[in-house]
Amino acid sequence: MTSTTIRSVSQESRIFEPPEEFRAAAHLSSFDEYTRIYEESITDPEGFWMARALEELVWAKPPTRAIEWEPPHAKFFADGELNVSVNCLDRHLEAGKGSKTAIVFEGEPGDIRKITYQELADEVNRAANLLKRLGAKKGDRVGIYMGMVPEAAIAMLACARLGLIHTVIFGGFAVESIRDRLNDASARFVFTQDGLHRRGKAVPLKAQVDKALEQVASVEKVIVFKRTGQEVDWVDGRDLDWAEAMTGESTDCAPEIVDAEHPLFILYTSGTTGKPKGVLHTTGGYLLSVKLSARYVFDLKDDDLYWCTADIGWVTGHSYVVYGMFANAATVMMYEGAPNHPNEARFWEIIERHRVTIFYTAPTAIRAFIRWGDQHPKAHDLSSLRLLGSVGEPINPEAWVWYYETIGNGRCPIVDTWWQTETGSIMLSPIPGATPVKPGACSHPFFGVVPKIVNESGEEVPDGTGGLLVIEKPWPSMLRTLWGDDQRFRETYFDIFPGKYFTGDGARRDEDGFYWVMGRIDDVLNISGHRLGTAEIESCLVGHPYVAEAAAVGRPDELKGQSLVAFITLKEGLEAGAEVAAKLADHVSQEIGRFACPEEIRFAHALPKTRSGKIVRRLLTKLAAGEELGGDMSTLEDPSVLDELKKKGY
Ligand code: WTA
């Protein structure tokens, strides 16, 4: 933890009631109703979750126990058995929903595909049969490095069908990140694409996998979906063409029934050290949480067309593009490309063309829309929208109000949903027909969630005071451990406040009981809604032959929320300058991914350190933001470096 006091600065106090028309038709239509269910969920969690599990999920063997909690380890429905793909597909076919559209896909070049639940199930079964033929066994790990195409969801569900554990790697990651994740998970199989369409270009994906696999011994087969048709290298015996390999596979594949606590996926996320954390989610509890939260938070109805713009490579894509949505038999919009291709109206065109009813995006995107100008949304008919959502970072009240008025036309409630890769599902959010909202607040806890705001000694702070956000009781979709590193799991999340889950976020609860999340208090940044550990960037930078030492810090950014500033000491004999800076930026793009590129690089002959050799990050953060340093510098080993580092970089 780097900061001891958290100041809460948001002053917004307007309250927006759910619009009457929305309330009248909503699943939950009053605050009293929400409160009653919430109270039940926290006073009798056993009874509450058991009843919901039996109601909501199809079990091969129904559970008899709801919760086992031996901090920090939780089990939910441990003696129950089920299969996730059965709950997302087969049950809907049995209910006569085979011809309902599951996915409306729009590619960046403009191609449109609609896939029914029957077709989705057929493709998932084919892919599962292929994996079986290749020798996949329950518990094997499968890497998925793909863009936003239906085949990515098919690959995920095919894994779930066989009890394989997928690890989806965001398509924006590059070689080093892919390699480390596949190695950490010892993946046997990889799904990828030749490339994806982004801003009019064909961005290579398979080429990145090829390079990564030079240093991964565990991968036996690579299944390549041909999306762009661009040229790719081919390794005979290892690489399979998706289309060729699937033809001939049967559309029947018996589901592998697994224990409720069988792992469903690993999703790597940034922490405060260079090594990403393999967050592990399991089957029954995860599925129940995402299904229930999807239904209540998004007020999902049978005829909705729901669009979440998050990439499948992040947890939002897992929980609220794939599992939570298909578990509810929802119709999901999926768009492949950039929001500003061929122009800045693309999203509004998509909403108008397909009549999207629920739109879930990130504050970064909203701020970009504002910058691009009101003329774009104004030129399109957005009247199909009935609900808006926000996720990934705090939404500033200005952006909230713009979203509400310009996109929602004052008719659509906004759900500002707070959660994390680790929590698996939405933890704090308004319930749109029930909760009055304040712009910028994540409102109230979802069912079963017991949040507390504490000080550094773990004592609860009074309402209105900033503190650290912890969660007191286990919830069904909480992470179970970190893949291969239970010790780090304990240390990161449970040792700080024994028995309580520590979120890493600062927050406050106001006098009216609304929660406001202010953001990370550790060295994890949130750049355009992407989580990134500064330590990851630092270890990448020092991996470059020019670099002797590197530190990276965040700086407030109007558009991206935060941006990255790197401070570098070069090795002897090298000259700082724009050219070297460009090389280092390119190195980060090549290794981690473009989104992780520093916005500015500053050079000095040394970094500010204490006499014991610790880099003083607090000073670097101030330097990056252009703030006065103030304070006592006498503990620094060499205060003269500060003048060098104050100079603008490249
Ligand atoms: C931040 C994304 C404020 C927070 C689902 C959290 C938010 C981190 C919100 C998790 C929100 C997410 N308001 N902050 N509505 N939603 N965050 O793991 O700092 O990619 O800890 O999960 O994003 O990011 P992750």
XYZ file of C-alpha atoms and ligand atoms in Angstrom:
675
model
C 0.000 0.000 0.000
C 1.444 3.329 -0.942
C -1.069 5.794 0.399
C -2.236 5.925 3.946
C -4.983 8.457 3.778
C -7.629 8.467 1.139
C -9.305 11.699 0.486
C -12.734 11.595 -0.963
C -13.228 14.489 -3.342
C -16.439 13.809 -5.149
C -19.133 16.301 -4.210
C -21.976 15.129 -6.401
C -25.237 15.039 -4.493
C -28.006 14.970 -7.117
C -30.272 11.962 -6.946
C -31.908 10.409 -9.981
C -34.936 8.208 -9.374
C -35.603 5.279 -11.719
C -37.805 6.548 -14.566
C -41.408 5.515 -13.895
C -41.827 3.626 -17.156
C -38.717 1.594 -16.456
C -39.687 0.895 -12.874
C -43.129 -0.341 -13.821
C -41.759 -3.163 -15.985
C -38.614 -4.011 -13.988
C -37.776 -7.332 -12.292
C -37.257 -5.397 -9.067
C -39.257 -2.232 -8.829
C -38.766 -0.752 -5.396
C -35.981 -0.051 -2.982
C -37.926 -1.868 -0.282
C -38.034 -4.993 -2.391
C -34.288 -4.793 -3.027
C -33.670 -4.239 0.689
C -35.847 -7.175 1.697
C -34.018 -9.592 -0.606
C -30.635 -8.145 0.328
C -31.352 -8.528 4.044
C -32.426 -12.123 3.512
C -29.225 -12.803 1.546
C -26.962 -11.615 4.337
C -28.865 -12.826 7.378
C -29.351 -16.332 5.995
C -26.746 -16.760 3.239
C -26.944 -20.569 3.441
C -30.668 -20.643 2.848
C -30.603 -17.845 0.316
C -27.878 -19.339 -1.897
C -29.148 -22.892 -1.640
C -32.614 -21.873 -2.756
C -31.227 -19.796 -5.632
C -28.835 -22.535 -6.721
C -31.652 -25.049 -6.976
C -33.983 -22.607 -8.728
C -31.540 -21.110 -11.181
C -29.204 -23.897 -12.231
C -29.641 -27.315 -13.810
C -27.788 -29.883 -11.717
C -26.790 -33.436 -12.582
C -26.600 -33.911 -8.833
C -28.160 -31.155 -6.722
C -26.032 -29.888 -3.839
C -27.027 -30.381 -0.225
C -24.607 -27.853 1.283
C -24.352 -24.210 0.236
C -21.251 -22.710 1.825
C -18.052 -23.981 3.358
C -15.894 -21.143 4.601
C -12.471 -21.734 6.008
C -10.868 -18.376 5.400
C -9.381 -17.702 2.949
C -10.898 -20.677 1.172
C -14.545 -20.847 0.223
C -16.522 -23.631 -1.378
C -20.031 -23.265 -2.703
C -22.375 -26.173 -3.397
C -19.382 -28.481 -2.990
C -21.273 -31.767 -3.278
C -23.296 -30.666 -6.302
C -22.470 -31.678 -9.867
C -23.257 -29.847 -13.076
C -21.958 -28.596 -16.396
C -21.775 -24.926 -17.373
C -22.458 -25.446 -21.083
C -25.597 -27.427 -20.275
C -26.793 -24.419 -18.286
C -25.904 -22.023 -21.095
C -27.136 -24.081 -24.038
C -28.869 -27.455 -23.665
C -31.425 -26.236 -21.171
C -32.525 -23.482 -23.543
C -32.896 -25.947 -26.420
C -34.999 -28.151 -24.162
C -37.117 -25.126 -23.287
C -37.845 -24.593 -26.990
C -35.489 -21.632 -27.436
C -33.299 -23.209 -30.115
C -34.348 -20.669 -32.700
C -33.754 -17.680 -30.426
C -30.773 -15.562 -31.478
C -27.861 -15.988 -29.101
C -25.327 -13.745 -30.850
C -25.702 -10.857 -33.258
C -22.213 -10.354 -34.632
C -21.006 -7.367 -36.598
C -17.485 -7.462 -37.978
C -15.530 -4.279 -38.417
C -15.718 -4.525 -42.219
C -19.510 -4.591 -41.840
C -20.301 -8.308 -42.163
C -23.216 -9.411 -39.994
C -23.958 -12.884 -38.637
C -26.798 -14.032 -36.446
C -26.335 -17.243 -34.514
C -29.208 -19.039 -32.829
C -28.954 -21.026 -29.619
C -29.248 -24.217 -31.671
C -26.400 -23.167 -33.964
C -24.289 -22.072 -31.022
C -24.838 -25.409 -29.292
C -23.949 -27.280 -32.494
C -20.701 -25.370 -32.896
C -19.772 -25.791 -29.243
C -20.345 -29.532 -29.498
C -18.261 -29.755 -32.655
C -15.410 -27.863 -31.044
C -15.655 -30.045 -27.944
C -15.547 -33.182 -30.066
C -12.484 -31.873 -31.842
C -10.749 -31.216 -28.526
C -11.645 -34.710 -27.401
C -10.242 -36.203 -30.580
C -7.028 -34.297 -29.940
C -6.806 -35.970 -26.560
C -8.031 -33.221 -24.229
C -8.823 -34.475 -20.727
C -10.846 -32.909 -17.927
C -8.728 -30.346 -16.094
C -6.389 -29.630 -19.050
C -5.668 -25.964 -19.696
C -6.513 -24.293 -22.982
C -5.282 -20.866 -24.080
C -7.620 -18.682 -26.120
C -5.984 -15.741 -27.912
C -8.699 -14.331 -30.117
C -10.587 -11.177 -30.933
C -14.273 -10.398 -30.595
C -15.691 -13.100 -32.846
C -18.341 -15.690 -31.943
C -15.687 -18.409 -32.252
C -14.028 -17.062 -29.107
C -17.212 -17.701 -27.133
C -17.577 -21.087 -28.831
C -14.049 -22.033 -27.761
C -14.780 -21.018 -24.158
C -18.021 -22.985 -24.011
C -16.392 -26.009 -25.664
C -13.836 -26.038 -22.868
C -16.612 -25.789 -20.295
C -18.403 -28.684 -21.954
C -15.416 -30.968 -21.326
C -14.341 -29.639 -17.943
C -11.238 -28.065 -19.498
C -9.915 -24.885 -17.912
C -9.603 -22.008 -20.331
C -7.377 -19.037 -20.003
C -8.332 -16.258 -22.378
C -5.500 -13.900 -23.251
C -6.594 -10.438 -24.365
C -5.864 -9.950 -28.087
C -4.043 -6.705 -27.298
C -1.319 -8.579 -25.419
C 1.905 -9.375 -27.220
C 4.476 -12.169 -27.251
C 5.894 -12.007 -23.748
C 2.481 -11.785 -22.089
C 1.149 -14.694 -24.138
C 4.209 -16.803 -23.408
C 4.127 -16.181 -19.656
C 0.434 -16.982 -19.361
C 0.600 -20.168 -21.407
C 3.619 -21.311 -19.450
C 2.139 -20.499 -16.078
C -1.001 -22.455 -16.947
C 0.914 -25.243 -18.802
C -1.651 -25.031 -21.572
C -1.908 -28.050 -23.909
C -4.050 -26.372 -26.571
C -4.416 -22.895 -27.997
C -7.250 -21.356 -29.979
C -6.290 -18.359 -32.069
C -7.090 -16.510 -35.314
C -5.000 -15.550 -38.302
C -5.791 -11.972 -37.344
C -8.531 -9.553 -36.470
C -9.911 -6.427 -38.097
C -9.074 -3.274 -36.198
C -9.216 0.282 -37.577
C -9.256 -1.010 -41.108
C -6.144 -3.135 -40.657
C -5.677 -6.865 -40.282
C -3.900 -7.194 -36.947
C -1.923 -10.459 -36.770
C -2.711 -12.789 -33.883
C -1.344 -16.147 -34.966
C 2.076 -14.628 -35.677
C 2.236 -13.543 -32.024
C 1.283 -17.015 -30.861
C 3.918 -18.560 -33.140
C 6.597 -16.399 -31.543
C 5.360 -17.033 -28.033
C 5.295 -20.779 -28.587
C 9.023 -20.780 -29.340
C 9.336 -20.649 -25.575
C 6.372 -22.732 -24.474
C 6.892 -26.478 -24.265
C 3.442 -27.558 -23.110
C 1.330 -26.616 -26.154
C 0.595 -29.520 -28.487
C -2.014 -28.163 -30.898
C -3.035 -24.749 -32.169
C -6.492 -24.350 -33.668
C -6.584 -21.390 -36.027
C -9.808 -19.634 -36.963
C -9.325 -17.896 -40.312
C -10.939 -14.505 -39.950
C -8.999 -12.035 -42.082
C -7.492 -14.410 -44.616
C -4.071 -12.837 -44.115
C -1.011 -14.938 -44.683
C 0.206 -17.008 -41.749
C 3.054 -19.419 -41.146
C 1.960 -22.982 -40.610
C 3.509 -25.659 -38.425
C 2.444 -29.013 -39.809
C 1.315 -31.432 -37.169
C 0.750 -28.627 -34.643
C -1.585 -26.203 -36.396
C -5.144 -27.019 -37.420
C -7.473 -24.934 -39.538
C -10.658 -24.360 -37.496
C -13.079 -24.763 -40.413
C -11.407 -27.889 -41.780
C -10.987 -29.495 -38.392
C -14.601 -28.926 -37.340
C -16.265 -30.329 -40.452
C -16.827 -33.949 -39.829
C -17.165 -33.456 -36.081
C -20.550 -34.394 -34.712
C -22.895 -31.827 -33.185
C -23.477 -34.197 -30.302
C -21.043 -34.263 -27.447
C -21.956 -35.570 -24.035
C -21.152 -32.945 -21.394
C -18.553 -33.792 -18.793
C -20.341 -33.481 -15.479
C -18.056 -31.831 -12.933
C -18.093 -30.941 -9.239
C -19.370 -27.464 -8.486
C -15.869 -26.557 -7.338
C -14.175 -27.800 -10.514
C -12.152 -24.941 -12.072
C -13.884 -23.192 -14.964
C -11.208 -20.704 -15.956
C -8.010 -18.927 -15.063
C -7.852 -15.267 -15.938
C -4.559 -13.481 -15.496
C -4.678 -10.024 -14.057
C -2.119 -7.470 -13.010
C -0.926 -7.237 -9.465
C 1.744 -5.288 -7.714
C 4.636 -7.515 -8.776
C 5.915 -8.212 -12.264
C 4.223 -11.595 -12.468
C 0.532 -11.520 -13.339
C -1.863 -13.350 -11.054
C -3.797 -16.335 -12.363
C -7.205 -15.714 -10.805
C -9.047 -19.016 -10.560
C -12.814 -19.266 -10.844
C -14.821 -22.421 -10.371
C -18.086 -23.742 -11.716
C -21.300 -23.640 -9.679
C -20.922 -20.548 -7.539
C -19.511 -18.498 -10.382
C -22.318 -19.438 -12.716
C -24.981 -18.664 -10.141
C -23.543 -15.237 -9.314
C -23.141 -14.152 -12.921
C -26.574 -15.419 -13.874
C -28.393 -13.669 -11.028
C -26.467 -10.419 -11.286
C -26.918 -10.289 -15.066
C -30.652 -10.646 -14.655
C -31.139 -8.120 -11.850
C -28.496 -5.522 -12.625
C -29.316 -5.401 -16.336
C -32.987 -6.126 -15.761
C -32.678 -8.660 -18.588
C -35.831 -9.588 -20.447
C -36.445 -12.157 -23.126
C -36.600 -9.617 -25.963
C -33.571 -7.521 -25.021
C -30.597 -7.069 -27.291
C -27.778 -6.587 -24.853
C -24.418 -5.125 -25.848
C -21.365 -5.078 -23.634
C -18.429 -3.480 -25.435
C -15.793 -5.166 -23.247
C -13.389 -7.558 -24.894
C -13.702 -11.234 -24.192
C -10.130 -11.128 -22.907
C -11.193 -9.305 -19.748
C -13.388 -10.544 -16.945
C -16.294 -8.396 -18.116
C -16.272 -10.334 -21.371
C -16.284 -13.626 -19.482
C -19.075 -12.813 -17.055
C -21.264 -10.404 -19.012
C -20.701 -11.323 -22.650
C -20.555 -15.081 -22.260
C -21.516 -16.906 -19.069
C -23.977 -14.568 -17.345
C -25.739 -13.819 -20.609
C -26.013 -17.289 -22.090
C -27.087 -18.667 -18.711
C -30.062 -16.296 -19.032
C -30.705 -17.207 -22.690
C -30.043 -13.574 -23.591
C -29.348 -12.205 -27.056
C -25.883 -10.700 -27.116
C -24.497 -8.148 -29.545
C -20.851 -8.684 -30.400
C -18.815 -6.141 -32.369
C -15.349 -6.898 -33.612
C -13.673 -3.572 -34.154
C -12.873 -0.064 -33.046
C -15.474 2.503 -31.937
C -14.130 5.044 -34.419
C -13.968 2.998 -37.578
C -14.800 4.042 -40.236
C -15.901 7.059 -38.181
C -16.802 8.116 -34.663
C -20.456 7.236 -35.074
C -19.883 3.487 -35.398
C -21.336 2.532 -32.007
C -24.445 4.651 -32.537
C -24.903 3.134 -35.983
C -24.726 -0.341 -34.460
C -27.290 0.547 -31.798
C -29.628 1.977 -34.443
C -29.108 -0.845 -36.963
C -29.707 -3.703 -34.542
C -32.013 -1.942 -32.063
C -29.777 -2.530 -29.047
C -31.719 -2.154 -25.788
C -29.005 -2.432 -23.107
C -25.581 -0.853 -23.552
C -22.703 -1.529 -21.132
C -19.387 0.254 -21.623
C -16.487 1.929 -19.802
C -16.001 5.547 -18.661
C -12.926 5.825 -20.892
C -15.093 5.146 -23.901
C -17.698 7.617 -22.671
C -15.074 10.332 -22.323
C -13.891 9.606 -25.862
C -17.479 9.885 -27.139
C -17.789 13.261 -25.429
C -14.616 14.442 -27.085
C -15.746 13.251 -30.501
C -18.837 15.417 -30.225
C -22.582 15.189 -29.741
C -23.252 15.345 -33.472
C -22.434 11.612 -33.772
C -25.011 10.195 -31.357
C -27.476 12.945 -32.299
C -27.461 11.778 -35.905
C -28.734 8.330 -34.898
C -31.917 6.882 -33.547
C -31.028 5.572 -30.096
C -34.614 5.188 -28.965
C -34.290 1.389 -28.658
C -32.026 1.852 -25.601
C -33.636 1.353 -22.217
C -30.683 0.819 -19.876
C -27.066 1.984 -19.750
C -24.170 0.559 -17.784
C -20.649 1.554 -16.817
C -17.736 -0.527 -15.578
C -14.001 -0.577 -15.111
C -13.175 2.690 -13.387
C -14.856 5.466 -11.469
C -17.136 7.480 -13.722
C -16.833 11.210 -13.190
C -20.197 12.938 -12.659
C -19.789 15.033 -15.851
C -19.387 11.917 -17.975
C -22.294 10.294 -16.121
C -24.626 13.183 -16.845
C -23.577 13.313 -20.504
C -24.190 9.565 -20.831
C -27.575 9.946 -19.162
C -28.723 12.873 -21.258
C -27.056 12.476 -24.631
C -27.152 8.695 -25.011
C -30.058 7.818 -22.732
C -32.103 10.908 -23.533
C -33.001 11.115 -19.847
C -35.061 7.920 -20.132
C -32.535 5.199 -19.326
C -31.248 4.400 -15.857
C -27.478 4.000 -15.549
C -25.980 1.118 -13.594
C -22.463 1.971 -12.421
C -21.154 -1.473 -11.587
C -18.120 -2.014 -9.374
C -16.376 -5.361 -9.401
C -13.077 -7.033 -10.210
C -11.529 -9.988 -11.995
C -11.269 -11.539 -8.554
C -14.888 -11.010 -7.562
C -16.160 -12.706 -10.732
C -19.435 -10.839 -10.722
C -20.852 -7.393 -9.994
C -20.560 -6.489 -6.296
C -21.804 -2.922 -6.030
C -24.377 -1.481 -8.385
C -27.761 0.104 -8.532
C -30.660 -2.205 -9.348
C -32.095 -0.095 -12.146
C -35.818 -0.219 -11.365
C -35.312 -0.091 -7.624
C -32.422 2.125 -6.636
C -32.264 5.907 -6.822
C -28.786 6.805 -8.082
C -26.191 9.494 -7.585
C -23.886 10.177 -10.532
C -20.495 8.631 -9.772
C -21.657 6.291 -6.997
C -21.775 2.505 -7.400
C -24.749 2.629 -5.057
C -25.478 -0.525 -3.098
C -24.199 -4.064 -2.605
C -25.588 -6.893 -4.681
C -27.253 -9.825 -2.901
C -24.961 -11.612 -0.476
C -22.233 -8.970 -0.648
C -21.127 -7.460 2.667
C -18.809 -4.505 1.991
C -17.072 -2.558 4.747
C -14.934 0.557 4.662
C -12.050 0.271 7.087
C -8.929 2.157 8.090
C -5.466 0.656 7.995
C -5.998 -1.057 11.338
C -9.091 -2.736 9.985
C -11.564 -0.664 12.004
C -14.695 0.519 10.304
C -14.675 4.224 9.529
C -17.727 6.479 9.942
C -19.949 7.138 6.938
C -18.625 9.915 4.746
C -14.993 9.079 5.526
C -12.703 7.531 2.946
C -11.107 4.177 3.681
C -10.235 0.799 2.250
C -12.889 -1.391 0.727
C -13.077 -4.934 2.090
C -15.680 -7.655 1.686
C -16.616 -9.471 4.834
C -18.323 -12.672 3.848
C -17.669 -15.110 1.028
C -19.836 -14.850 -2.096
C -20.401 -17.572 -4.700
C -18.225 -16.157 -7.505
C -15.234 -15.140 -5.424
C -11.866 -16.264 -6.695
C -10.811 -19.529 -5.077
C -7.055 -19.087 -5.286
C -4.297 -17.932 -7.609
C -3.281 -20.656 -10.007
C -0.227 -22.405 -8.586
C 0.306 -19.796 -5.883
C -2.003 -20.144 -2.909
C 0.505 -18.321 -0.751
C 0.266 -15.195 -2.878
C -3.515 -15.532 -2.823
C -3.501 -15.410 0.979
C -0.995 -12.611 1.185
C -2.634 -10.402 -1.416
C -6.231 -10.701 -0.397
C -6.649 -12.080 3.101
C -3.600 -11.496 5.279
C -3.969 -7.717 5.391
C -7.303 -7.829 7.236
C -7.490 -11.406 8.481
C -10.518 -13.270 7.239
C -11.731 -10.413 5.065
C -11.220 -10.015 1.340
C -9.154 -6.913 0.601
C -10.081 -5.298 -2.713
C -7.134 -2.941 -3.178
C -9.591 -0.091 -3.743
C -10.271 3.008 -1.729
C -13.924 3.891 -1.160
C -16.392 5.608 1.086
C -19.995 5.157 2.093
C -21.950 8.375 2.285
C -24.569 9.369 4.834
C -27.321 7.933 2.632
C -25.635 4.540 2.428
C -24.312 4.900 -1.147
C -20.889 3.436 -1.917
C -18.371 5.479 -3.897
C -15.295 3.683 -5.173
C -12.350 5.988 -5.692
C -9.876 3.579 -7.267
C -6.766 1.568 -6.521
C -4.574 2.416 -3.586
C -1.726 0.143 -4.679
C 0.610 0.214 -7.664
C -2.006 -1.076 -10.020
C -3.068 1.395 -12.698
C -6.289 1.634 -14.577
C -5.522 2.844 -18.080
C -8.576 3.155 -20.293
C -10.230 0.592 -18.059
C -7.358 -1.881 -18.525
C -5.713 -3.025 -15.353
C -1.970 -2.809 -15.440
C 0.622 -3.267 -12.706
C 3.448 -0.736 -12.755
C 5.809 -3.549 -11.798
C 4.957 -5.399 -14.998
C 5.965 -2.406 -17.115
C 9.090 -1.889 -15.055
C 10.270 -5.447 -15.458
C 9.605 -5.210 -19.175
C 11.596 -1.963 -19.453
C 14.584 -3.260 -17.515
C 14.511 -6.254 -19.833
C 15.660 -3.924 -22.626
C 19.430 -3.917 -23.150
C 19.654 -0.101 -22.865
C 17.982 0.180 -19.487
C 19.774 0.131 -16.170
C 16.812 1.045 -14.027
C 13.172 1.883 -14.556
C 10.183 3.055 -12.569
C 6.678 3.556 -13.896
C 3.897 5.519 -12.263
C 0.409 6.631 -13.117
C -0.663 10.174 -13.859
C -4.265 11.438 -13.992
C -5.482 11.573 -17.588
C -8.649 13.263 -18.694
C -9.452 10.683 -21.309
C -7.920 7.422 -20.161
C -8.460 7.896 -16.415
C -4.769 7.304 -15.908
C -1.751 7.236 -18.164
C 1.695 5.854 -17.688
C 4.917 7.801 -17.163
C 8.217 5.917 -17.108
C 11.421 7.135 -15.477
C 14.559 5.590 -16.877
C 18.238 5.411 -16.143
C 20.159 4.233 -19.170
C 23.244 2.071 -19.073
C 26.628 3.777 -19.197
C 27.545 5.421 -22.451
C 24.027 5.680 -23.881
C 22.476 9.021 -24.713
C 18.911 9.822 -23.710
C 16.656 11.264 -26.374
C 13.590 10.848 -28.529
C 15.099 7.997 -30.484
C 15.871 5.884 -27.442
C 12.460 6.724 -25.965
C 10.752 5.527 -29.134
C 12.730 2.297 -29.014
C 11.714 1.665 -25.420
C 8.070 2.431 -26.169
C 8.220 0.027 -29.067
C 9.748 -2.608 -26.808
C 6.809 -2.359 -24.391
C 4.357 -2.616 -27.320
C 6.100 -5.682 -28.643
C 6.362 -7.411 -25.320
C 3.251 -6.532 -23.331
C 0.968 -4.807 -25.802
C 0.341 -1.375 -27.229
C -2.080 -0.290 -24.551
C 0.721 -0.587 -21.985
C 2.984 1.908 -23.779
C 4.199 4.812 -21.604
C 2.739 8.162 -22.556
C 5.964 9.865 -21.555
C 9.479 8.666 -20.827
C 11.861 10.765 -18.730
C 15.551 10.110 -18.281
C 18.019 10.817 -15.488
C 21.412 9.526 -14.407
C 19.725 7.960 -11.354
C 16.264 7.587 -9.835
C 15.360 9.231 -6.508
C 16.150 6.771 -3.765
C 16.267 6.611 -0.045
C 19.632 5.994 1.492
C 18.646 2.391 1.879
C 18.168 2.177 -1.880
C 14.383 2.183 -2.209
C 12.964 4.169 -5.118
C 10.715 6.913 -3.758
C 7.659 6.371 -5.902
C 5.696 9.064 -4.127
C 8.046 11.685 -5.599
C 7.874 10.170 -9.062
C 4.091 10.268 -8.973
C 4.226 13.965 -8.116
C 6.831 14.665 -10.787
C 4.714 12.876 -13.372
C 1.676 14.938 -12.482
C 3.695 18.172 -12.519
C 2.981 18.817 -8.848
C 5.176 20.701 -6.406
C 7.371 18.271 -4.523
C 7.614 20.101 -1.217
C 8.584 18.245 1.931
C 11.920 17.153 3.220
C 14.370 15.753 0.675
C 17.165 15.078 3.122
C 16.456 11.377 3.181
C 17.264 11.157 -0.516
C 20.548 9.741 -1.514
C 21.032 12.205 -4.379
C 18.474 15.042 -4.469
C 20.045 16.483 -7.632
C 18.316 13.855 -9.788
C 14.999 15.560 -9.118
C 15.925 18.519 -11.308
C 16.738 16.196 -14.168
C 13.505 14.303 -13.731
C 11.409 17.455 -13.623
C 12.212 18.104 -17.284
C 9.595 17.001 -19.709
C 10.424 13.745 -21.395
C 9.661 12.173 -24.740
C -11.846 -0.539 -10.944
C -13.167 -4.993 -14.088
C -14.890 2.477 -9.849
C -11.463 -0.813 -9.500
C -14.600 -5.475 -13.861
C -11.264 -2.314 -9.487
C -14.112 0.523 -10.766
C -10.674 -2.576 -10.837
C -15.417 0.210 -11.226
C -10.949 -3.978 -11.326
C -16.456 1.148 -10.969
C -14.067 -1.404 -11.772
N -16.147 2.254 -10.274
N -13.863 1.644 -10.081
N -17.702 0.961 -11.397
N -15.348 -0.990 -11.850
N -13.299 -0.492 -11.131
O -10.162 -6.623 -12.546
O -10.269 -0.131 -9.205
O -10.253 -5.364 -14.747
O -10.403 -2.741 -8.454
O -12.297 -5.788 -13.375
O -11.305 -1.625 -11.698
O -10.529 -4.151 -12.647
P -10.748 -5.546 -13.375
